[in-house]
Amino acid sequence: MGSGMDHLKGISTDAPSLRKTDLKGRSALLADIQQGTRLRKVTQINDRSAPQIESSKGTNKDGGSAGSSARGGNTPPALGDLFAGGFPVLRPAGQRDVA
C-alpha cells in the first residue's frame, strides 16, 4: 500500500480558471447589478411610522363611532386587565395541593 494520499493524485488544488465567455457573462451581470434600477421621484410622502388611529367621518346618534368596543377596537388587552378581578392570594410552596 502507498501513502494515504494516493486517492488525491488526480485532484487539482488550483482555482478553476474561467473561460473568456464566462468572464464576459460575469462582467455583464456585474454591470447590471451595479447599474441597479432607477428609482422614481417621490411625489407624495406616506409616513407609516405613527400608529394608525381611526378617525370618524361623522358622528353617530350615540356619540361614539360605529363598531368600537370599550378598549377602542382591535387593541390588545392591557396588562392591567390581567388582574382585573383582583390579585390572587399566593400560598407558600409547602402548603400547595399536589395534584
mmCIF file of N, CA and C in Angstrom:
data_model
loop_
_atom_site.group_PDB
_atom_site.id
_atom_site.type_symbol
_atom_site.label_atom_id
_atom_site.label_comp_id
_atom_site.label_asym_id
_atom_site.label_seq_id
_atom_site.Cartn_x
_atom_site.Cartn_y
_atom_site.Cartn_z
ATOM 1 N N MET A 1 0.834 -1.171 0.000
ATOM 2 C CA MET A 1 0.000 0.000 0.000
ATOM 3 C C MET A 1 0.877 1.233 0.000
ATOM 4 N N GLY A 2 0.365 2.252 -0.628
ATOM 5 C CA GLY A 2 1.107 3.503 -0.682
ATOM 6 C C GLY A 2 0.674 4.416 0.445
ATOM 7 N N SER A 3 0.974 5.653 0.251
ATOM 8 C CA SER A 3 0.584 6.630 1.274
ATOM 9 C C SER A 3 -0.923 6.854 1.227
ATOM 10 N N GLY A 4 -1.440 7.469 2.230
ATOM 11 C CA GLY A 4 -2.876 7.714 2.312
ATOM 12 C C GLY A 4 -3.351 8.784 1.350
ATOM 13 N N MET A 5 -2.465 9.363 0.574
ATOM 14 C CA MET A 5 -2.819 10.446 -0.333
ATOM 15 C C MET A 5 -2.955 9.972 -1.776
ATOM 16 N N ASP A 6 -2.904 8.667 -2.038
ATOM 17 C CA ASP A 6 -2.964 8.150 -3.404
ATOM 18 C C ASP A 6 -4.274 8.519 -4.094
ATOM 19 N N HIS A 7 -5.352 8.568 -3.365
ATOM 20 C CA HIS A 7 -6.646 8.842 -3.983
ATOM 21 C C HIS A 7 -6.795 10.321 -4.363
ATOM 22 N N LEU A 8 -5.862 11.182 -3.963
ATOM 23 C CA LEU A 8 -5.934 12.604 -4.273
ATOM 24 C C LEU A 8 -5.014 13.015 -5.421
ATOM 25 N N LYS A 9 -4.371 12.059 -6.106
ATOM 26 C CA LYS A 9 -3.399 12.390 -7.148
ATOM 27 C C LYS A 9 -4.019 13.144 -8.320
ATOM 28 N N GLY A 10 -5.230 12.829 -8.717
ATOM 29 C CA GLY A 10 -5.832 13.456 -9.894
ATOM 30 C C GLY A 10 -6.583 14.742 -9.594
ATOM 31 N N ILE A 11 -6.617 15.146 -8.339
ATOM 32 C CA ILE A 11 -7.383 16.330 -7.970
ATOM 33 C C ILE A 11 -6.469 17.544 -7.992
ATOM 34 N N SER A 12 -6.924 18.588 -8.661
ATOM 35 C CA SER A 12 -6.146 19.819 -8.751
ATOM 36 C C SER A 12 -6.506 20.735 -7.587
ATOM 37 N N THR A 13 -5.494 21.355 -7.020
ATOM 38 C CA THR A 13 -5.737 22.300 -5.929
ATOM 39 C C THR A 13 -5.768 23.735 -6.427
ATOM 40 N N ASP A 14 -5.516 23.933 -7.718
ATOM 41 C CA ASP A 14 -5.556 25.277 -8.290
ATOM 42 C C ASP A 14 -7.009 25.724 -8.438
ATOM 43 N N ALA A 15 -7.223 27.034 -8.345
ATOM 44 C CA ALA A 15 -8.567 27.583 -8.549
ATOM 45 C C ALA A 15 -8.942 27.395 -10.010
ATOM 46 N N PRO A 16 -10.178 27.083 -10.298
ATOM 47 C CA PRO A 16 -10.578 26.880 -11.689
ATOM 48 C C PRO A 16 -10.480 28.193 -12.461
ATOM 49 N N SER A 17 -9.930 28.114 -13.661
ATOM 50 C CA SER A 17 -9.824 29.315 -14.484
ATOM 51 C C SER A 17 -11.100 29.447 -15.313
ATOM 52 N N LEU A 18 -11.551 30.662 -15.479
ATOM 53 C CA LEU A 18 -12.780 30.903 -16.219
ATOM 54 C C LEU A 18 -12.460 31.157 -17.682
ATOM 55 N N ARG A 19 -13.338 30.692 -18.534
ATOM 56 C CA ARG A 19 -13.172 30.943 -19.958
ATOM 57 C C ARG A 19 -13.554 32.386 -20.259
ATOM 58 N N LYS A 20 -13.166 32.883 -21.438
ATOM 59 C CA LYS A 20 -13.453 34.271 -21.804
ATOM 60 C C LYS A 20 -14.954 34.516 -21.886
ATOM 61 N N THR A 21 -15.716 33.539 -22.343
ATOM 62 C CA THR A 21 -17.172 33.726 -22.438
ATOM 63 C C THR A 21 -17.786 33.823 -21.044
ATOM 64 N N ASP A 22 -17.235 33.048 -20.104
ATOM 65 C CA ASP A 22 -17.729 33.122 -18.730
ATOM 66 C C ASP A 22 -17.414 34.484 -18.117
ATOM 67 N N LEU A 23 -16.200 34.982 -18.383
ATOM 68 C CA LEU A 23 -15.821 36.286 -17.853
ATOM 69 C C LEU A 23 -16.690 37.390 -18.432
ATOM 70 N N LYS A 24 -17.010 37.284 -19.722
ATOM 71 C CA LYS A 24 -17.844 38.294 -20.371
ATOM 72 C C LYS A 24 -19.244 38.289 -19.761
ATOM 73 N N GLY A 25 -19.780 37.100 -19.519
ATOM 74 C CA GLY A 25 -21.103 36.998 -18.903
ATOM 75 C C GLY A 25 -21.107 37.522 -17.480
ATOM 76 N N ARG A 26 -20.031 37.234 -16.748
ATOM 77 C CA ARG A 26 -19.933 37.712 -15.361
ATOM 78 C C ARG A 26 -19.829 39.226 -15.311
ATOM 79 N N SER A 27 -19.050 39.807 -16.225
ATOM 80 C CA SER A 27 -18.904 41.262 -16.201
ATOM 81 C C SER A 27 -20.202 41.947 -16.626
ATOM 82 N N ALA A 28 -20.956 41.337 -17.535
ATOM 83 C CA ALA A 28 -22.246 41.902 -17.930
ATOM 84 C C ALA A 28 -23.228 41.838 -16.761
ATOM 85 N N LEU A 29 -23.214 40.727 -16.037
ATOM 86 C CA LEU A 29 -24.079 40.583 -14.867
ATOM 87 C C LEU A 29 -23.693 41.597 -13.794
ATOM 88 N N LEU A 30 -22.394 41.753 -13.576
ATOM 89 C CA LEU A 30 -21.926 42.713 -12.588
ATOM 90 C C LEU A 30 -22.327 44.135 -12.978
ATOM 91 N N ALA A 31 -22.243 44.458 -14.249
ATOM 92 C CA ALA A 31 -22.639 45.792 -14.710
ATOM 93 C C ALA A 31 -24.130 46.015 -14.485
ATOM 94 N N ASP A 32 -24.948 44.993 -14.728
ATOM 95 C CA ASP A 32 -26.390 45.109 -14.483
ATOM 96 C C ASP A 32 -26.678 45.319 -13.000
ATOM 97 N N ILE A 33 -25.961 44.605 -12.157
ATOM 98 C CA ILE A 33 -26.174 44.738 -10.713
ATOM 99 C C ILE A 33 -25.752 46.121 -10.242
ATOM 100 N N GLN A 34 -24.612 46.594 -10.722
ATOM 101 C CA GLN A 34 -24.122 47.900 -10.293
ATOM 102 C C GLN A 34 -24.998 49.030 -10.809
ATOM 103 N N GLN A 35 -25.596 48.847 -11.977
ATOM 104 C CA GLN A 35 -26.462 49.882 -12.532
ATOM 105 C C GLN A 35 -27.728 50.007 -11.689
ATOM 106 N N GLY A 36 -28.290 48.886 -11.293
ATOM 107 C CA GLY A 36 -29.475 48.894 -10.443
ATOM 108 C C GLY A 36 -30.698 49.404 -11.176
ATOM 109 N N THR A 37 -31.770 49.528 -10.439
ATOM 110 C CA THR A 37 -32.997 50.051 -11.030
ATOM 111 C C THR A 37 -33.094 51.532 -10.728
ATOM 112 N N ARG A 38 -33.616 52.250 -11.641
ATOM 113 C CA ARG A 38 -33.790 53.685 -11.451
ATOM 114 C C ARG A 38 -34.994 53.908 -10.548
ATOM 115 N N LEU A 39 -34.804 54.704 -9.513
ATOM 116 C CA LEU A 39 -35.887 54.980 -8.579
ATOM 117 C C LEU A 39 -36.717 56.148 -9.094
ATOM 118 N N ARG A 40 -38.011 56.034 -8.883
ATOM 119 C CA ARG A 40 -38.875 57.123 -9.325
ATOM 120 C C ARG A 40 -38.913 58.203 -8.253
ATOM 121 N N LYS A 41 -39.210 59.403 -8.690
ATOM 122 C CA LYS A 41 -39.243 60.529 -7.773
ATOM 123 C C LYS A 41 -40.490 60.428 -6.893
ATOM 124 N N VAL A 42 -40.326 60.693 -5.613
ATOM 125 C CA VAL A 42 -41.441 60.625 -4.670
ATOM 126 C C VAL A 42 -42.267 61.889 -4.810
ATOM 127 N N THR A 43 -43.565 61.703 -5.071
ATOM 128 C CA THR A 43 -44.445 62.858 -5.204
ATOM 129 C C THR A 43 -45.308 63.056 -3.973
ATOM 130 N N GLN A 44 -45.564 61.976 -3.236
ATOM 131 C CA GLN A 44 -46.385 62.076 -2.034
ATOM 132 C C GLN A 44 -45.730 61.256 -0.931
ATOM 133 N N ILE A 45 -45.564 61.854 0.235
ATOM 134 C CA ILE A 45 -44.919 61.166 1.350
ATOM 135 C C ILE A 45 -45.979 60.442 2.161
ATOM 136 N N ASN A 46 -45.751 59.138 2.406
ATOM 137 C CA ASN A 46 -46.668 58.329 3.197
ATOM 138 C C ASN A 46 -45.905 57.847 4.422
ATOM 139 N N ASP A 47 -45.994 58.592 5.516
ATOM 140 C CA ASP A 47 -45.278 58.256 6.745
ATOM 141 C C ASP A 47 -46.073 57.217 7.518
ATOM 142 N N ARG A 48 -45.529 56.003 7.641
ATOM 143 C CA ARG A 48 -46.225 54.911 8.319
ATOM 144 C C ARG A 48 -45.639 54.633 9.701
ATOM 145 N N SER A 49 -44.798 55.531 10.206
ATOM 146 C CA SER A 49 -44.155 55.270 11.481
ATOM 147 C C SER A 49 -45.078 55.532 12.664
ATOM 148 N N ALA A 50 -46.076 56.382 12.496
ATOM 149 C CA ALA A 50 -47.002 56.685 13.588
ATOM 150 C C ALA A 50 -48.114 55.645 13.623
ATOM 151 N N PRO A 51 -48.689 55.372 14.797
ATOM 152 C CA PRO A 51 -49.798 54.412 14.856
ATOM 153 C C PRO A 51 -51.010 54.949 14.111
ATOM 154 N N GLN A 52 -51.738 54.039 13.494
ATOM 155 C CA GLN A 52 -52.925 54.436 12.751
ATOM 156 C C GLN A 52 -54.095 54.560 13.706
ATOM 157 N N ILE A 53 -54.729 55.710 13.708
ATOM 158 C CA ILE A 53 -55.889 55.955 14.546
ATOM 159 C C ILE A 53 -57.071 56.172 13.624
ATOM 160 N N GLU A 54 -58.121 55.401 13.879
ATOM 161 C CA GLU A 54 -59.309 55.541 13.049
ATOM 162 C C GLU A 54 -59.984 56.859 13.383
ATOM 163 N N SER A 55 -60.161 57.681 12.365
ATOM 164 C CA SER A 55 -60.870 58.936 12.584
ATOM 165 C C SER A 55 -62.293 58.761 12.083
ATOM 166 N N SER A 56 -63.229 59.301 12.834
ATOM 167 C CA SER A 56 -64.634 59.137 12.453
ATOM 168 C C SER A 56 -64.983 60.175 11.401
ATOM 169 N N LYS A 57 -65.620 59.721 10.341
ATOM 170 C CA LYS A 57 -66.046 60.611 9.264
ATOM 171 C C LYS A 57 -67.244 61.435 9.722
ATOM 172 N N GLY A 58 -68.082 60.848 10.552
ATOM 173 C CA GLY A 58 -69.270 61.527 11.061
ATOM 174 C C GLY A 58 -69.555 61.004 12.448
ATOM 175 N N THR A 59 -70.498 61.589 13.132
ATOM 176 C CA THR A 59 -70.824 61.124 14.473
ATOM 177 C C THR A 59 -72.124 60.351 14.443
ATOM 178 N N ASN A 60 -72.219 59.354 15.305
ATOM 179 C CA ASN A 60 -73.454 58.601 15.460
ATOM 180 C C ASN A 60 -74.362 59.334 16.430
ATOM 181 N N LYS A 61 -75.579 58.881 16.512
ATOM 182 C CA LYS A 61 -76.512 59.478 17.460
ATOM 183 C C LYS A 61 -76.098 59.166 18.889
ATOM 184 N N ASP A 62 -75.371 58.039 19.105
ATOM 185 C CA ASP A 62 -74.911 57.684 20.446
ATOM 186 C C ASP A 62 -73.766 58.595 20.891
ATOM 187 N N GLY A 63 -73.072 59.168 19.944
ATOM 188 C CA GLY A 63 -71.913 59.982 20.266
ATOM 189 C C GLY A 63 -70.609 59.234 20.067
ATOM 190 N N GLY A 64 -70.658 57.918 19.839
ATOM 191 C CA GLY A 64 -69.456 57.119 19.626
ATOM 192 C C GLY A 64 -69.328 56.748 18.164
ATOM 193 N N SER A 65 -68.236 56.121 17.824
ATOM 194 C CA SER A 65 -68.069 55.672 16.451
ATOM 195 C C SER A 65 -68.626 54.270 16.311
ATOM 196 N N ALA A 66 -68.994 53.897 15.113
ATOM 197 C CA ALA A 66 -69.600 52.587 14.872
ATOM 198 C C ALA A 66 -68.556 51.491 14.990
ATOM 199 N N GLY A 67 -68.898 50.393 15.668
ATOM 200 C CA GLY A 67 -68.045 49.221 15.735
ATOM 201 C C GLY A 67 -66.919 49.298 16.736
ATOM 202 N N SER A 68 -66.900 50.289 17.596
ATOM 203 C CA SER A 68 -65.806 50.352 18.566
ATOM 204 C C SER A 68 -66.233 49.696 19.862
ATOM 205 N N SER A 69 -65.293 49.070 20.531
ATOM 206 C CA SER A 69 -65.588 48.443 21.811
ATOM 207 C C SER A 69 -65.080 49.344 22.923
ATOM 208 N N ALA A 70 -65.133 48.873 24.146
ATOM 209 C CA ALA A 70 -64.715 49.685 25.285
ATOM 210 C C ALA A 70 -63.228 50.026 25.214
ATOM 211 N N ARG A 71 -62.424 49.150 24.599
ATOM 212 C CA ARG A 71 -60.989 49.398 24.524
ATOM 213 C C ARG A 71 -60.577 50.066 23.226
ATOM 214 N N GLY A 72 -61.473 50.303 22.327
ATOM 215 C CA GLY A 72 -61.108 51.012 21.104
ATOM 216 C C GLY A 72 -60.859 50.116 19.911
ATOM 217 N N GLY A 73 -61.577 49.039 19.741
ATOM 218 C CA GLY A 73 -61.471 48.242 18.530
ATOM 219 C C GLY A 73 -60.542 47.065 18.667
ATOM 220 N N ASN A 74 -59.505 47.030 17.839
ATOM 221 C CA ASN A 74 -58.627 45.870 17.744
ATOM 222 C C ASN A 74 -57.401 45.964 18.640
ATOM 223 N N THR A 75 -57.413 46.812 19.646
ATOM 224 C CA THR A 75 -56.240 46.922 20.512
ATOM 225 C C THR A 75 -56.142 45.714 21.426
ATOM 226 N N PRO A 76 -54.946 45.246 21.696
ATOM 227 C CA PRO A 76 -54.789 44.089 22.583
ATOM 228 C C PRO A 76 -55.123 44.473 24.017
ATOM 229 N N PRO A 77 -55.448 43.494 24.848
ATOM 230 C CA PRO A 77 -55.780 43.808 26.236
ATOM 231 C C PRO A 77 -54.570 44.388 26.962
ATOM 232 N N ALA A 78 -54.836 45.324 27.827
ATOM 233 C CA ALA A 78 -53.757 45.957 28.583
ATOM 234 C C ALA A 78 -53.291 45.025 29.692
ATOM 235 N N LEU A 79 -52.117 45.278 30.223
ATOM 236 C CA LEU A 79 -51.582 44.444 31.291
ATOM 237 C C LEU A 79 -52.424 44.572 32.548
ATOM 238 N N GLY A 80 -53.052 45.726 32.754
ATOM 239 C CA GLY A 80 -53.914 45.924 33.908
ATOM 240 C C GLY A 80 -55.134 45.024 33.882
ATOM 241 N N ASP A 81 -55.547 44.571 32.697
ATOM 242 C CA ASP A 81 -56.690 43.667 32.572
ATOM 243 C C ASP A 81 -56.358 42.266 33.064
ATOM 244 N N LEU A 82 -55.096 41.972 33.264
ATOM 245 C CA LEU A 82 -54.690 40.640 33.690
ATOM 246 C C LEU A 82 -55.245 40.316 35.076
ATOM 247 N N PHE A 83 -55.216 41.290 35.958
ATOM 248 C CA PHE A 83 -55.723 41.095 37.317
ATOM 249 C C PHE A 83 -56.926 42.000 37.568
ATOM 250 N N ALA A 84 -57.823 42.086 36.581
ATOM 251 C CA ALA A 84 -58.997 42.940 36.722
ATOM 252 C C ALA A 84 -59.892 42.462 37.861
ATOM 253 N N GLY A 85 -59.930 41.164 38.134
ATOM 254 C CA GLY A 85 -60.746 40.620 39.215
ATOM 255 C C GLY A 85 -60.045 40.649 40.556
ATOM 256 N N GLY A 86 -58.866 41.191 40.628
ATOM 257 C CA GLY A 86 -58.109 41.237 41.874
ATOM 258 C C GLY A 86 -56.883 40.356 41.781
ATOM 259 N N PHE A 87 -55.915 40.637 42.607
ATOM 260 C CA PHE A 87 -54.672 39.872 42.608
ATOM 261 C C PHE A 87 -54.883 38.565 43.367
ATOM 262 N N PRO A 88 -54.439 37.425 42.823
ATOM 263 C CA PRO A 88 -54.657 36.147 43.509
ATOM 264 C C PRO A 88 -53.829 36.045 44.794
ATOM 265 N N VAL A 89 -54.366 35.320 45.752
ATOM 266 C CA VAL A 89 -53.667 35.112 47.019
ATOM 267 C C VAL A 89 -52.700 33.953 46.831
ATOM 268 N N LEU A 90 -51.443 34.188 47.097
ATOM 269 C CA LEU A 90 -50.422 33.161 46.921
ATOM 270 C C LEU A 90 -50.123 32.502 48.261
ATOM 271 N N ARG A 91 -50.022 31.179 48.222
ATOM 272 C CA ARG A 91 -49.698 30.426 49.437
ATOM 273 C C ARG A 91 -48.255 29.952 49.360
ATOM 274 N N PRO A 92 -47.628 29.721 50.482
ATOM 275 C CA PRO A 92 -46.257 29.193 50.464
ATOM 276 C C PRO A 92 -46.202 27.834 49.763
ATOM 277 N N ALA A 93 -45.054 27.485 49.235
ATOM 278 C CA ALA A 93 -44.895 26.252 48.462
ATOM 279 C C ALA A 93 -45.209 25.014 49.282
ATOM 280 N N GLY A 94 -44.974 25.012 50.565
ATOM 281 C CA GLY A 94 -45.240 23.849 51.405
ATOM 282 C C GLY A 94 -46.725 23.606 51.631
ATOM 283 N N GLN A 95 -47.564 24.597 51.415
ATOM 284 C CA GLN A 95 -48.994 24.461 51.663
ATOM 285 C C GLN A 95 -49.793 24.221 50.391
ATOM 286 N N ARG A 96 -49.148 24.029 49.263
ATOM 287 C CA ARG A 96 -49.857 23.808 48.000
ATOM 288 C C ARG A 96 -50.397 22.397 47.934
ATOM 289 N N ASP A 97 -51.502 22.236 47.188
ATOM 290 C CA ASP A 97 -52.047 20.906 46.917
ATOM 291 C C ASP A 97 -51.236 20.288 45.794
ATOM 292 N N VAL A 98 -50.808 19.053 45.961
ATOM 293 C CA VAL A 98 -50.051 18.359 44.923
ATOM 294 C C VAL A 98 -51.049 17.552 44.120
ATOM 295 N N ALA A 99 -51.278 17.949 42.885
ATOM 296 C CA ALA A 99 -52.257 17.240 42.060
ATOM 297 C C ALA A 99 -51.642 16.774 40.781
#
